[in-house]
């Protein structure tokens, strides 16, 4: 665990009451690219906005920003285009385009809804931890339903967004659990860094970009077939 996560986790409350013998205290889930297939919608929104600002958005530009919050992407777009706008103004325009593309709903990633349903039925607390800002979360996760989660942490509700550990530490603190006995699921380097630095056992399900190996990070091709016994085994020694 990083020094930052060690210091912050010391301020967390004691773990919530759990079923006797159960080590797994909560599952914390990223949204974009992990539960919903939305990265192509972000890419389209980014490309359209950059074109409007007189630039060209490439696949490499998109990959460099997967998992980032809208304001850092806004700074990147300003550097790329030289637009006379603030990062927040660019982010707002980007959100407007993304929101319009979400009107038809976002496709769910394989196994996503089944995983959330399984956790709910087993009584395992589950939180959504996303870099997307609150105004879009309910719409984006509509295919599963925000009400299916015990809590959610949005990108504009933390002091420091992913890759900083704060989003996952905040989610654990709000649930009253120990992040070291939580399993987090992510698809990007930014997200994996955030979850792992928070001390969570982290499952990486790479989607659009490669995620390099890291101690404490378990890799899967998809969420299909994830079961409670396997999740429990990941925290068995903690």
PDB file of N, CA, C and O in Angstrom, residues 5 10 13 50 57 67 74 83 90 94-95 107 115 131 139 236:
ATOM      1  N   UNK A   5      -2.149   6.144   0.808  1.00  0.00           N
ATOM      2  CA  UNK A   5      -3.309   5.366   1.201  1.00  0.00           C
ATOM      3  C   UNK A   5      -3.202   4.885   2.634  1.00  0.00           C
ATOM      4  O   UNK A   5      -4.198   4.750   3.331  1.00  0.00           O
ATOM      5  N   UNK A  10      -6.049   5.250   7.791  1.00  0.00           N
ATOM      6  CA  UNK A  10      -6.040   5.249   9.249  1.00  0.00           C
ATOM      7  C   UNK A  10      -7.210   6.037   9.809  1.00  0.00           C
ATOM      8  O   UNK A  10      -7.628   5.833  10.945  1.00  0.00           O
ATOM      9  N   UNK A  13     -13.454   4.650   9.573  1.00  0.00           N
ATOM     10  CA  UNK A  13     -14.106   4.037  10.723  1.00  0.00           C
ATOM     11  C   UNK A  13     -13.912   2.535  10.697  1.00  0.00           C
ATOM     12  O   UNK A  13     -13.472   1.966   9.705  1.00  0.00           O
ATOM     13  N   UNK A  50     -13.120  18.578 -30.577  1.00  0.00           N
ATOM     14  CA  UNK A  50     -11.806  19.014 -31.063  1.00  0.00           C
ATOM     15  C   UNK A  50     -11.912  19.536 -32.489  1.00  0.00           C
ATOM     16  O   UNK A  50     -11.292  20.552 -32.837  1.00  0.00           O
ATOM     17  N   UNK A  57      -8.532  14.967 -33.536  1.00  0.00           N
ATOM     18  CA  UNK A  57      -8.469  14.034 -32.414  1.00  0.00           C
ATOM     19  C   UNK A  57      -8.187  12.639 -32.953  1.00  0.00           C
ATOM     20  O   UNK A  57      -8.933  12.126 -33.768  1.00  0.00           O
ATOM     21  N   UNK A  67     -10.125   6.948 -18.782  1.00  0.00           N
ATOM     22  CA  UNK A  67     -10.166   6.896 -17.320  1.00  0.00           C
ATOM     23  C   UNK A  67     -10.028   8.248 -16.651  1.00  0.00           C
ATOM     24  O   UNK A  67     -10.271   8.363 -15.450  1.00  0.00           O
ATOM     25  N   UNK A  74     -10.176  18.287 -20.609  1.00  0.00           N
ATOM     26  CA  UNK A  74     -10.314  19.649 -21.108  1.00  0.00           C
ATOM     27  C   UNK A  74      -8.970  20.336 -21.255  1.00  0.00           C
ATOM     28  O   UNK A  74      -8.713  21.020 -22.258  1.00  0.00           O
ATOM     29  N   UNK A  83      -7.306  26.353 -27.948  1.00  0.00           N
ATOM     30  CA  UNK A  83      -8.592  27.036 -27.741  1.00  0.00           C
ATOM     31  C   UNK A  83      -8.508  28.030 -26.589  1.00  0.00           C
ATOM     32  O   UNK A  83      -7.888  27.748 -25.558  1.00  0.00           O
ATOM     33  N   UNK A  90     -14.331  23.675 -21.539  1.00  0.00           N
ATOM     34  CA  UNK A  90     -14.187  22.559 -22.471  1.00  0.00           C
ATOM     35  C   UNK A  90     -14.891  21.327 -21.919  1.00  0.00           C
ATOM     36  O   UNK A  90     -15.596  20.612 -22.649  1.00  0.00           O
ATOM     37  N   UNK A  94     -17.881  19.152 -23.574  1.00  0.00           N
ATOM     38  CA  UNK A  94     -17.704  17.716 -23.768  1.00  0.00           C
ATOM     39  C   UNK A  94     -18.854  16.945 -23.130  1.00  0.00           C
ATOM     40  O   UNK A  94     -19.397  16.005 -23.727  1.00  0.00           O
ATOM     41  N   UNK A  95     -19.262  17.356 -21.929  1.00  0.00           N
ATOM     42  CA  UNK A  95     -20.371  16.700 -21.241  1.00  0.00           C
ATOM     43  C   UNK A  95     -21.680  16.864 -22.012  1.00  0.00           C
ATOM     44  O   UNK A  95     -22.500  15.947 -22.050  1.00  0.00           O
ATOM     45  N   UNK A 107     -24.609   0.628 -23.681  1.00  0.00           N
ATOM     46  CA  UNK A 107     -24.599  -0.833 -23.650  1.00  0.00           C
ATOM     47  C   UNK A 107     -23.824  -1.314 -22.424  1.00  0.00           C
ATOM     48  O   UNK A 107     -22.789  -0.742 -22.072  1.00  0.00           O
ATOM     49  N   UNK A 115     -23.173  -9.389 -12.171  1.00  0.00           N
ATOM     50  CA  UNK A 115     -22.290  -9.204 -11.016  1.00  0.00           C
ATOM     51  C   UNK A 115     -22.963  -8.356  -9.945  1.00  0.00           C
ATOM     52  O   UNK A 115     -22.964  -8.714  -8.761  1.00  0.00           O
ATOM     53  N   UNK A 131     -15.160   8.428 -12.344  1.00  0.00           N
ATOM     54  CA  UNK A 131     -14.620   9.760 -12.600  1.00  0.00           C
ATOM     55  C   UNK A 131     -15.657  10.670 -13.249  1.00  0.00           C
ATOM     56  O   UNK A 131     -15.488  11.889 -13.293  1.00  0.00           O
ATOM     57  N   UNK A 139     -27.957   8.559 -15.535  1.00  0.00           N
ATOM     58  CA  UNK A 139     -28.281   8.273 -16.933  1.00  0.00           C
ATOM     59  C   UNK A 139     -27.345   7.225 -17.505  1.00  0.00           C
ATOM     60  O   UNK A 139     -27.770   6.276 -18.165  1.00  0.00           O
ATOM     61  N   UNK A 236      -8.901 -13.356   1.249  1.00  0.00           N
ATOM     62  CA  UNK A 236      -8.857 -14.363   2.315  1.00  0.00           C
ATOM     63  C   UNK A 236      -7.673 -14.187   3.257  1.00  0.00           C
ATOM     64  O   UNK A 236      -7.747 -14.490   4.445  1.00  0.00           O
TER      65      UNK A 236
END
